[in-house]
mmCIF file with all atom_site columns, C-alpha atoms and ligand atoms in Angstrom:
data_model
loop_
_atom_site.group_PDB
_atom_site.id
_atom_site.type_symbol
_atom_site.label_atom_id
_atom_site.label_alt_id
_atom_site.label_comp_id
_atom_site.label_asym_id
_atom_site.label_entity_id
_atom_site.label_seq_id
_atom_site.pdbx_PDB_ins_code
_atom_site.Cartn_x
_atom_site.Cartn_y
_atom_site.Cartn_z
_atom_site.occupancy
_atom_site.B_iso_or_equiv
_atom_site.pdbx_formal_charge
_atom_site.auth_seq_id
_atom_site.auth_comp_id
_atom_site.auth_asym_id
_atom_site.auth_atom_id
_atom_site.pdbx_PDB_model_num
ATOM   1   C  CA  . MET A 1 1   ? 184.484 1.994   69.411 1.00 0.00 ? 1   MET A CA  1
ATOM   2   C  CA  . ALA A 1 2   ? 183.363 -0.553  66.917 1.00 0.00 ? 2   ALA A CA  1
ATOM   3   C  CA  . PRO A 1 3   ? 180.337 -1.983  65.221 1.00 0.00 ? 3   PRO A CA  1
ATOM   4   C  CA  . ARG A 1 4   ? 178.403 -4.095  67.710 1.00 0.00 ? 4   ARG A CA  1
ATOM   5   C  CA  . SER A 1 5   ? 176.317 -7.169  67.062 1.00 0.00 ? 5   SER A CA  1
ATOM   6   C  CA  . ILE A 1 6   ? 172.676 -6.657  66.280 1.00 0.00 ? 6   ILE A CA  1
ATOM   7   C  CA  . LEU A 1 7   ? 170.194 -8.606  68.371 1.00 0.00 ? 7   LEU A CA  1
ATOM   8   C  CA  . LEU A 1 8   ? 167.619 -10.759 66.641 1.00 0.00 ? 8   LEU A CA  1
ATOM   9   C  CA  . ALA A 1 9   ? 163.875 -10.665 67.213 1.00 0.00 ? 9   ALA A CA  1
ATOM   10  C  CA  . ASP A 1 10  ? 163.843 -13.599 69.676 1.00 0.00 ? 10  ASP A CA  1
ATOM   11  C  CA  . GLN A 1 11  ? 165.815 -11.565 72.248 1.00 0.00 ? 11  GLN A CA  1
ATOM   12  C  CA  . PRO A 1 12  ? 163.417 -10.463 75.021 1.00 0.00 ? 12  PRO A CA  1
ATOM   13  C  CA  . VAL A 1 13  ? 165.111 -7.056  75.387 1.00 0.00 ? 13  VAL A CA  1
ATOM   14  C  CA  . LEU A 1 14  ? 163.737 -6.102  71.961 1.00 0.00 ? 14  LEU A CA  1
ATOM   15  C  CA  . ARG A 1 15  ? 160.259 -6.321  73.497 1.00 0.00 ? 15  ARG A CA  1
ATOM   16  C  CA  . GLN A 1 16  ? 161.067 -3.957  76.358 1.00 0.00 ? 16  GLN A CA  1
ATOM   17  C  CA  . LYS A 1 17  ? 160.211 -0.308  76.464 1.00 0.00 ? 17  LYS A CA  1
ATOM   18  C  CA  . SER A 1 18  ? 163.462 1.616   76.397 1.00 0.00 ? 18  SER A CA  1
ATOM   19  C  CA  . ARG A 1 19  ? 164.288 4.126   79.131 1.00 0.00 ? 19  ARG A CA  1
ATOM   20  C  CA  . ARG A 1 20  ? 164.537 7.861   78.620 1.00 0.00 ? 20  ARG A CA  1
ATOM   21  C  CA  . VAL A 1 21  ? 167.963 9.472   78.639 1.00 0.00 ? 21  VAL A CA  1
ATOM   22  C  CA  . PRO A 1 22  ? 168.103 12.373  81.141 1.00 0.00 ? 22  PRO A CA  1
ATOM   23  C  CA  . ARG A 1 23  ? 170.950 14.161  79.359 1.00 0.00 ? 23  ARG A CA  1
ATOM   24  C  CA  . PRO A 1 24  ? 173.661 13.343  76.845 1.00 0.00 ? 24  PRO A CA  1
ATOM   25  C  CA  . THR A 1 25  ? 176.839 12.133  78.557 1.00 0.00 ? 25  THR A CA  1
ATOM   26  C  CA  . PRO A 1 26  ? 180.149 10.920  77.099 1.00 0.00 ? 26  PRO A CA  1
ATOM   27  C  CA  . GLU A 1 27  ? 178.725 7.374   77.386 1.00 0.00 ? 27  GLU A CA  1
ATOM   28  C  CA  . ILE A 1 28  ? 175.729 8.373   75.267 1.00 0.00 ? 28  ILE A CA  1
ATOM   29  C  CA  . HIS A 1 29  ? 178.037 9.979   72.698 1.00 0.00 ? 29  HIS A CA  1
ATOM   30  C  CA  . ALA A 1 30  ? 180.072 6.758   72.542 1.00 0.00 ? 30  ALA A CA  1
ATOM   31  C  CA  . LEU A 1 31  ? 176.856 4.757   72.170 1.00 0.00 ? 31  LEU A CA  1
ATOM   32  C  CA  . ILE A 1 32  ? 175.714 6.956   69.267 1.00 0.00 ? 32  ILE A CA  1
ATOM   33  C  CA  . GLN A 1 33  ? 179.102 6.567   67.594 1.00 0.00 ? 33  GLN A CA  1
ATOM   34  C  CA  . ASP A 1 34  ? 178.842 2.783   67.877 1.00 0.00 ? 34  ASP A CA  1
ATOM   35  C  CA  . MET A 1 35  ? 175.298 2.924   66.519 1.00 0.00 ? 35  MET A CA  1
ATOM   36  C  CA  . TRP A 1 36  ? 176.435 4.831   63.412 1.00 0.00 ? 36  TRP A CA  1
ATOM   37  C  CA  . GLU A 1 37  ? 179.167 2.288   62.822 1.00 0.00 ? 37  GLU A CA  1
ATOM   38  C  CA  . THR A 1 38  ? 176.865 -0.669  63.424 1.00 0.00 ? 38  THR A CA  1
ATOM   39  C  CA  . MET A 1 39  ? 174.129 0.680   61.159 1.00 0.00 ? 39  MET A CA  1
ATOM   40  C  CA  . ARG A 1 40  ? 176.527 1.520   58.335 1.00 0.00 ? 40  ARG A CA  1
ATOM   41  C  CA  . ALA A 1 41  ? 178.336 -1.822  58.570 1.00 0.00 ? 41  ALA A CA  1
ATOM   42  C  CA  . ALA A 1 42  ? 174.952 -3.547  58.233 1.00 0.00 ? 42  ALA A CA  1
ATOM   43  C  CA  . ARG A 1 43  ? 173.940 -1.200  55.421 1.00 0.00 ? 43  ARG A CA  1
ATOM   44  C  CA  . GLY A 1 44  ? 170.800 -0.146  57.258 1.00 0.00 ? 44  GLY A CA  1
ATOM   45  C  CA  . VAL A 1 45  ? 169.022 3.202   57.198 1.00 0.00 ? 45  VAL A CA  1
ATOM   46  C  CA  . GLY A 1 46  ? 168.145 3.269   60.870 1.00 0.00 ? 46  GLY A CA  1
ATOM   47  C  CA  . LEU A 1 47  ? 168.988 1.684   64.200 1.00 0.00 ? 47  LEU A CA  1
ATOM   48  C  CA  . ALA A 1 48  ? 167.644 1.907   67.738 1.00 0.00 ? 48  ALA A CA  1
ATOM   49  C  CA  . ALA A 1 49  ? 169.967 1.435   70.738 1.00 0.00 ? 49  ALA A CA  1
ATOM   50  C  CA  . VAL A 1 50  ? 167.907 -1.512  71.964 1.00 0.00 ? 50  VAL A CA  1
ATOM   51  C  CA  . GLN A 1 51  ? 168.916 -3.401  68.816 1.00 0.00 ? 51  GLN A CA  1
ATOM   52  C  CA  . ILE A 1 52  ? 172.453 -3.561  70.179 1.00 0.00 ? 52  ILE A CA  1
ATOM   53  C  CA  . GLY A 1 53  ? 171.144 -4.505  73.600 1.00 0.00 ? 53  GLY A CA  1
ATOM   54  C  CA  . ILE A 1 54  ? 171.004 -1.035  75.194 1.00 0.00 ? 54  ILE A CA  1
ATOM   55  C  CA  . PRO A 1 55  ? 167.381 -0.266  76.110 1.00 0.00 ? 55  PRO A CA  1
ATOM   56  C  CA  . LEU A 1 56  ? 167.733 3.527   76.005 1.00 0.00 ? 56  LEU A CA  1
ATOM   57  C  CA  . ARG A 1 57  ? 165.688 5.882   73.833 1.00 0.00 ? 57  ARG A CA  1
ATOM   58  C  CA  . VAL A 1 58  ? 168.319 6.664   71.234 1.00 0.00 ? 58  VAL A CA  1
ATOM   59  C  CA  . ILE A 1 59  ? 167.973 6.230   67.462 1.00 0.00 ? 59  ILE A CA  1
ATOM   60  C  CA  . VAL A 1 60  ? 170.077 6.985   64.397 1.00 0.00 ? 60  VAL A CA  1
ATOM   61  C  CA  . VAL A 1 61  ? 168.670 7.414   60.892 1.00 0.00 ? 61  VAL A CA  1
ATOM   62  C  CA  . GLU A 1 62  ? 170.397 7.942   57.580 1.00 0.00 ? 62  GLU A CA  1
ATOM   63  C  CA  . ILE A 1 63  ? 168.477 8.216   54.314 1.00 0.00 ? 63  ILE A CA  1
ATOM   64  C  CA  . PRO A 1 64  ? 170.782 7.372   51.372 1.00 0.00 ? 64  PRO A CA  1
ATOM   65  C  CA  . GLU A 1 65  ? 171.675 10.284  49.133 1.00 0.00 ? 65  GLU A CA  1
ATOM   66  C  CA  . ASP A 1 66  ? 170.780 8.355   45.995 1.00 0.00 ? 66  ASP A CA  1
ATOM   67  C  CA  . MET A 1 67  ? 167.183 7.757   47.023 1.00 0.00 ? 67  MET A CA  1
ATOM   68  C  CA  . GLU A 1 68  ? 164.428 9.546   45.198 1.00 0.00 ? 68  GLU A CA  1
ATOM   69  C  CA  . ASP A 1 69  ? 163.081 11.155  48.286 1.00 0.00 ? 69  ASP A CA  1
ATOM   70  C  CA  . PRO A 1 70  ? 162.822 14.746  49.493 1.00 0.00 ? 70  PRO A CA  1
ATOM   71  C  CA  . HIS A 1 71  ? 164.738 13.711  52.618 1.00 0.00 ? 71  HIS A CA  1
ATOM   72  C  CA  . ALA A 1 72  ? 167.541 11.890  50.737 1.00 0.00 ? 72  ALA A CA  1
ATOM   73  C  CA  . GLY A 1 73  ? 170.874 12.475  52.462 1.00 0.00 ? 73  GLY A CA  1
ATOM   74  C  CA  . THR A 1 74  ? 169.272 13.241  55.839 1.00 0.00 ? 74  THR A CA  1
ATOM   75  C  CA  . SER A 1 75  ? 171.297 11.904  58.703 1.00 0.00 ? 75  SER A CA  1
ATOM   76  C  CA  . LEU A 1 76  ? 170.279 12.346  62.329 1.00 0.00 ? 76  LEU A CA  1
ATOM   77  C  CA  . ALA A 1 77  ? 170.750 10.991  65.829 1.00 0.00 ? 77  ALA A CA  1
ATOM   78  C  CA  . LEU A 1 78  ? 167.880 11.581  68.228 1.00 0.00 ? 78  LEU A CA  1
ATOM   79  C  CA  . ILE A 1 79  ? 167.617 11.094  71.954 1.00 0.00 ? 79  ILE A CA  1
ATOM   80  C  CA  . ASN A 1 80  ? 164.162 10.476  73.464 1.00 0.00 ? 80  ASN A CA  1
ATOM   81  C  CA  . PRO A 1 81  ? 162.411 10.687  70.073 1.00 0.00 ? 81  PRO A CA  1
ATOM   82  C  CA  . GLU A 1 82  ? 158.668 11.005  70.369 1.00 0.00 ? 82  GLU A CA  1
ATOM   83  C  CA  . LEU A 1 83  ? 155.910 11.161  67.771 1.00 0.00 ? 83  LEU A CA  1
ATOM   84  C  CA  . ILE A 1 84  ? 153.874 14.228  68.605 1.00 0.00 ? 84  ILE A CA  1
ATOM   85  C  CA  . ARG A 1 85  ? 151.793 14.261  65.432 1.00 0.00 ? 85  ARG A CA  1
ATOM   86  C  CA  . MET A 1 86  ? 150.915 11.543  62.939 1.00 0.00 ? 86  MET A CA  1
ATOM   87  C  CA  . SER A 1 87  ? 148.799 12.070  59.843 1.00 0.00 ? 87  SER A CA  1
ATOM   88  C  CA  . HIS A 1 88  ? 145.591 10.052  59.698 1.00 0.00 ? 88  HIS A CA  1
ATOM   89  C  CA  . GLU A 1 89  ? 146.480 9.400   56.102 1.00 0.00 ? 89  GLU A CA  1
ATOM   90  C  CA  . THR A 1 90  ? 148.614 6.290   55.842 1.00 0.00 ? 90  THR A CA  1
ATOM   91  C  CA  . GLU A 1 91  ? 150.350 4.440   53.048 1.00 0.00 ? 91  GLU A CA  1
ATOM   92  C  CA  . GLU A 1 92  ? 151.628 0.899   52.771 1.00 0.00 ? 92  GLU A CA  1
ATOM   93  C  CA  . GLY A 1 93  ? 155.287 0.262   52.105 1.00 0.00 ? 93  GLY A CA  1
ATOM   94  C  CA  . VAL A 1 94  ? 157.704 -2.652  52.286 1.00 0.00 ? 94  VAL A CA  1
ATOM   95  C  CA  . GLU A 1 95  ? 159.918 -2.783  55.372 1.00 0.00 ? 95  GLU A CA  1
ATOM   96  C  CA  . GLY A 1 96  ? 162.618 -5.007  56.704 1.00 0.00 ? 96  GLY A CA  1
ATOM   97  C  CA  . CYS A 1 97  ? 164.570 -4.854  59.940 1.00 0.00 ? 97  CYS A CA  1
ATOM   98  C  CA  . LEU A 1 98  ? 168.171 -5.608  60.846 1.00 0.00 ? 98  LEU A CA  1
ATOM   99  C  CA  . SER A 1 99  ? 166.777 -7.606  63.789 1.00 0.00 ? 99  SER A CA  1
ATOM   100 C  CA  . VAL A 1 100 ? 164.521 -9.698  61.540 1.00 0.00 ? 100 VAL A CA  1
ATOM   101 C  CA  . PRO A 1 101 ? 166.841 -10.870 58.748 1.00 0.00 ? 101 PRO A CA  1
ATOM   102 C  CA  . GLY A 1 102 ? 165.278 -12.874 55.952 1.00 0.00 ? 102 GLY A CA  1
ATOM   103 C  CA  . TRP A 1 103 ? 161.834 -11.287 56.273 1.00 0.00 ? 103 TRP A CA  1
ATOM   104 C  CA  . VAL A 1 104 ? 160.101 -8.261  54.847 1.00 0.00 ? 104 VAL A CA  1
ATOM   105 C  CA  . GLY A 1 105 ? 156.532 -7.095  55.127 1.00 0.00 ? 105 GLY A CA  1
ATOM   106 C  CA  . THR A 1 106 ? 153.983 -4.560  54.043 1.00 0.00 ? 106 THR A CA  1
ATOM   107 C  CA  . VAL A 1 107 ? 153.396 -2.009  56.782 1.00 0.00 ? 107 VAL A CA  1
ATOM   108 C  CA  . PRO A 1 108 ? 150.918 0.862   56.808 1.00 0.00 ? 108 PRO A CA  1
ATOM   109 C  CA  . ARG A 1 109 ? 152.483 4.040   58.223 1.00 0.00 ? 109 ARG A CA  1
ATOM   110 C  CA  . SER A 1 110 ? 151.422 7.657   58.584 1.00 0.00 ? 110 SER A CA  1
ATOM   111 C  CA  . ILE A 1 111 ? 152.530 9.673   55.570 1.00 0.00 ? 111 ILE A CA  1
ATOM   112 C  CA  . GLU A 1 112 ? 153.556 12.653  57.663 1.00 0.00 ? 112 GLU A CA  1
ATOM   113 C  CA  . VAL A 1 113 ? 154.775 12.865  61.237 1.00 0.00 ? 113 VAL A CA  1
ATOM   114 C  CA  . VAL A 1 114 ? 156.182 15.437  63.621 1.00 0.00 ? 114 VAL A CA  1
ATOM   115 C  CA  . VAL A 1 115 ? 158.876 14.139  65.949 1.00 0.00 ? 115 VAL A CA  1
ATOM   116 C  CA  . LYS A 1 116 ? 160.449 15.843  68.887 1.00 0.00 ? 116 LYS A CA  1
ATOM   117 C  CA  . GLY A 1 117 ? 163.511 14.857  70.843 1.00 0.00 ? 117 GLY A CA  1
ATOM   118 C  CA  . MET A 1 118 ? 166.985 16.021  71.710 1.00 0.00 ? 118 MET A CA  1
ATOM   119 C  CA  . ASP A 1 119 ? 170.080 16.133  69.540 1.00 0.00 ? 119 ASP A CA  1
ATOM   120 C  CA  . PRO A 1 120 ? 173.389 14.660  70.794 1.00 0.00 ? 120 PRO A CA  1
ATOM   121 C  CA  . LYS A 1 121 ? 174.323 18.052  72.301 1.00 0.00 ? 121 LYS A CA  1
ATOM   122 C  CA  . GLY A 1 122 ? 171.130 18.095  74.335 1.00 0.00 ? 122 GLY A CA  1
ATOM   123 C  CA  . LYS A 1 123 ? 169.415 20.729  72.208 1.00 0.00 ? 123 LYS A CA  1
ATOM   124 C  CA  . PRO A 1 124 ? 165.663 20.236  71.732 1.00 0.00 ? 124 PRO A CA  1
ATOM   125 C  CA  . VAL A 1 125 ? 164.738 19.192  68.202 1.00 0.00 ? 125 VAL A CA  1
ATOM   126 C  CA  . ARG A 1 126 ? 161.396 19.188  66.464 1.00 0.00 ? 126 ARG A CA  1
ATOM   127 C  CA  . LEU A 1 127 ? 161.113 17.984  62.907 1.00 0.00 ? 127 LEU A CA  1
ATOM   128 C  CA  . LYS A 1 128 ? 158.458 17.307  60.342 1.00 0.00 ? 128 LYS A CA  1
ATOM   129 C  CA  . ALA A 1 129 ? 158.998 14.353  58.031 1.00 0.00 ? 129 ALA A CA  1
ATOM   130 C  CA  . ARG A 1 130 ? 157.126 12.886  55.102 1.00 0.00 ? 130 ARG A CA  1
ATOM   131 C  CA  . GLY A 1 131 ? 157.286 9.686   53.123 1.00 0.00 ? 131 GLY A CA  1
ATOM   132 C  CA  . TYR A 1 132 ? 160.281 7.453   53.612 1.00 0.00 ? 132 TYR A CA  1
ATOM   133 C  CA  . LEU A 1 133 ? 161.885 9.421   56.458 1.00 0.00 ? 133 LEU A CA  1
ATOM   134 C  CA  . ALA A 1 134 ? 158.515 9.455   58.240 1.00 0.00 ? 134 ALA A CA  1
ATOM   135 C  CA  . ARG A 1 135 ? 158.371 5.659   57.798 1.00 0.00 ? 135 ARG A CA  1
ATOM   136 C  CA  . VAL A 1 136 ? 161.879 5.101   59.140 1.00 0.00 ? 136 VAL A CA  1
ATOM   137 C  CA  . LEU A 1 137 ? 161.237 7.351   62.146 1.00 0.00 ? 137 LEU A CA  1
ATOM   138 C  CA  . GLN A 1 138 ? 158.028 5.456   62.975 1.00 0.00 ? 138 GLN A CA  1
ATOM   139 C  CA  . HIS A 1 139 ? 159.894 2.139   62.642 1.00 0.00 ? 139 HIS A CA  1
ATOM   140 C  CA  . GLU A 1 140 ? 162.736 3.261   64.943 1.00 0.00 ? 140 GLU A CA  1
ATOM   141 C  CA  . ILE A 1 141 ? 160.464 4.875   67.518 1.00 0.00 ? 141 ILE A CA  1
ATOM   142 C  CA  . ASP A 1 142 ? 158.490 1.608   67.561 1.00 0.00 ? 142 ASP A CA  1
ATOM   143 C  CA  . HIS A 1 143 ? 161.732 -0.131  68.593 1.00 0.00 ? 143 HIS A CA  1
ATOM   144 C  CA  . THR A 1 144 ? 161.951 2.159   71.642 1.00 0.00 ? 144 THR A CA  1
ATOM   145 C  CA  . GLU A 1 145 ? 158.462 0.905   72.592 1.00 0.00 ? 145 GLU A CA  1
ATOM   146 C  CA  . GLY A 1 146 ? 159.305 -2.767  72.103 1.00 0.00 ? 146 GLY A CA  1
ATOM   147 C  CA  . VAL A 1 147 ? 157.349 -2.993  68.840 1.00 0.00 ? 147 VAL A CA  1
ATOM   148 C  CA  . LEU A 1 148 ? 158.650 -4.675  65.671 1.00 0.00 ? 148 LEU A CA  1
ATOM   149 C  CA  . PHE A 1 149 ? 157.429 -4.145  62.102 1.00 0.00 ? 149 PHE A CA  1
ATOM   150 C  CA  . ILE A 1 150 ? 156.130 -7.726  62.012 1.00 0.00 ? 150 ILE A CA  1
ATOM   151 C  CA  . ASP A 1 151 ? 153.562 -6.669  64.658 1.00 0.00 ? 151 ASP A CA  1
ATOM   152 C  CA  . ARG A 1 152 ? 152.125 -4.053  62.329 1.00 0.00 ? 152 ARG A CA  1
ATOM   153 C  CA  . ALA A 1 153 ? 152.591 -5.745  58.963 1.00 0.00 ? 153 ALA A CA  1
ATOM   154 C  CA  . THR A 1 154 ? 149.519 -6.669  56.953 1.00 0.00 ? 154 THR A CA  1
ATOM   155 C  CA  . GLU A 1 155 ? 151.606 -9.272  55.145 1.00 0.00 ? 155 GLU A CA  1
ATOM   156 C  CA  . VAL A 1 156 ? 155.033 -10.754 55.858 1.00 0.00 ? 156 VAL A CA  1
ATOM   157 C  CA  . TRP A 1 157 ? 157.072 -12.943 53.552 1.00 0.00 ? 157 TRP A CA  1
ATOM   158 C  CA  . SER A 1 158 ? 160.493 -14.506 53.625 1.00 0.00 ? 158 SER A CA  1
ATOM   159 C  CA  . VAL A 1 159 ? 163.287 -13.595 51.275 1.00 0.00 ? 159 VAL A CA  1
ATOM   160 C  CA  . GLU A 1 160 ? 166.771 -14.997 50.918 1.00 0.00 ? 160 GLU A CA  1
ATOM   161 C  CA  . GLU A 1 161 ? 168.978 -13.420 53.546 1.00 0.00 ? 161 GLU A CA  1
ATOM   162 C  CA  . GLY A 1 162 ? 170.743 -10.553 51.876 1.00 0.00 ? 162 GLY A CA  1
ATOM   163 C  CA  . GLU A 1 163 ? 167.926 -10.087 49.404 1.00 0.00 ? 163 GLU A CA  1
ATOM   164 C  CA  . GLU A 1 164 ? 165.763 -8.021  51.727 1.00 0.00 ? 164 GLU A CA  1
ATOM   165 C  CA  . GLU A 1 165 ? 167.408 -5.027  50.185 1.00 0.00 ? 165 GLU A CA  1
ATOM   166 C  CA  . GLN A 1 166 ? 166.348 -5.825  46.642 1.00 0.00 ? 166 GLN A CA  1
ATOM   167 C  CA  . GLU A 1 167 ? 162.858 -6.615  47.842 1.00 0.00 ? 167 GLU A CA  1
ATOM   168 C  CA  . GLU A 1 168 ? 162.615 -3.286  49.590 1.00 0.00 ? 168 GLU A CA  1
ATOM   169 C  CA  . ALA A 1 169 ? 164.343 -1.392  46.830 1.00 0.00 ? 169 ALA A CA  1
ATOM   170 C  CA  . ARG A 1 170 ? 161.330 -2.195  44.710 1.00 0.00 ? 170 ARG A CA  1
ATOM   171 C  CA  . ALA A 1 171 ? 159.333 -0.171  47.184 1.00 0.00 ? 171 ALA A CA  1
ATOM   172 C  CA  . ALA A 1 172 ? 162.145 2.405   47.427 1.00 0.00 ? 172 ALA A CA  1
ATOM   173 C  CA  . GLY A 1 173 ? 163.291 1.186   50.816 1.00 0.00 ? 173 GLY A CA  1
ATOM   174 C  CA  . LYS A 1 174 ? 166.235 -0.326  52.640 1.00 0.00 ? 174 LYS A CA  1
ATOM   175 C  CA  . LYS A 1 175 ? 166.803 -2.163  55.907 1.00 0.00 ? 175 LYS A CA  1
ATOM   176 C  CA  . VAL A 1 176 ? 165.902 -0.148  58.962 1.00 0.00 ? 176 VAL A CA  1
HETATM 177 ZN ZN1 . ZN  B 2 .   ? 164.166 -2.387  62.864 1.00 0.00 ? 1   ZN  B ZN1 1
#
């Protein structure tokens, strides 16, 4: 197990819809482990399996403990995550993506969402998220549908590679 390379936006697989996972297997557990390592090595807050070239509906999310956010410190791996409720109320925020280095953009997202899925043990999960966690979940679930933040952004601008983080920090974000 090791961090894997993250695919960039020009890779066609990132535009595919990922497949559902029937049940967690040892292979899925190994995939999730690699995803944690890959996301942490890249200092991201979220990663979808398709970003390492595996088009399966698996995401990992980790909101840093030092963020001023009610969900700070939340860490979760979800299989077959699905948005079952999205607030009509949206807010704009700055996002970047590990697959789109050097770019950030302003993206409107629902303020509150309800997501259901399965945890790595196969137990059904249903969770309500607000604010930043809601944003990250929407971003990652978009990846499972072949959608990138640049598709939804109202404005996109380039930043020096490695400076996405500072740019997003201003909007209380990190790379996802
Ligand atoms: Zn992303």
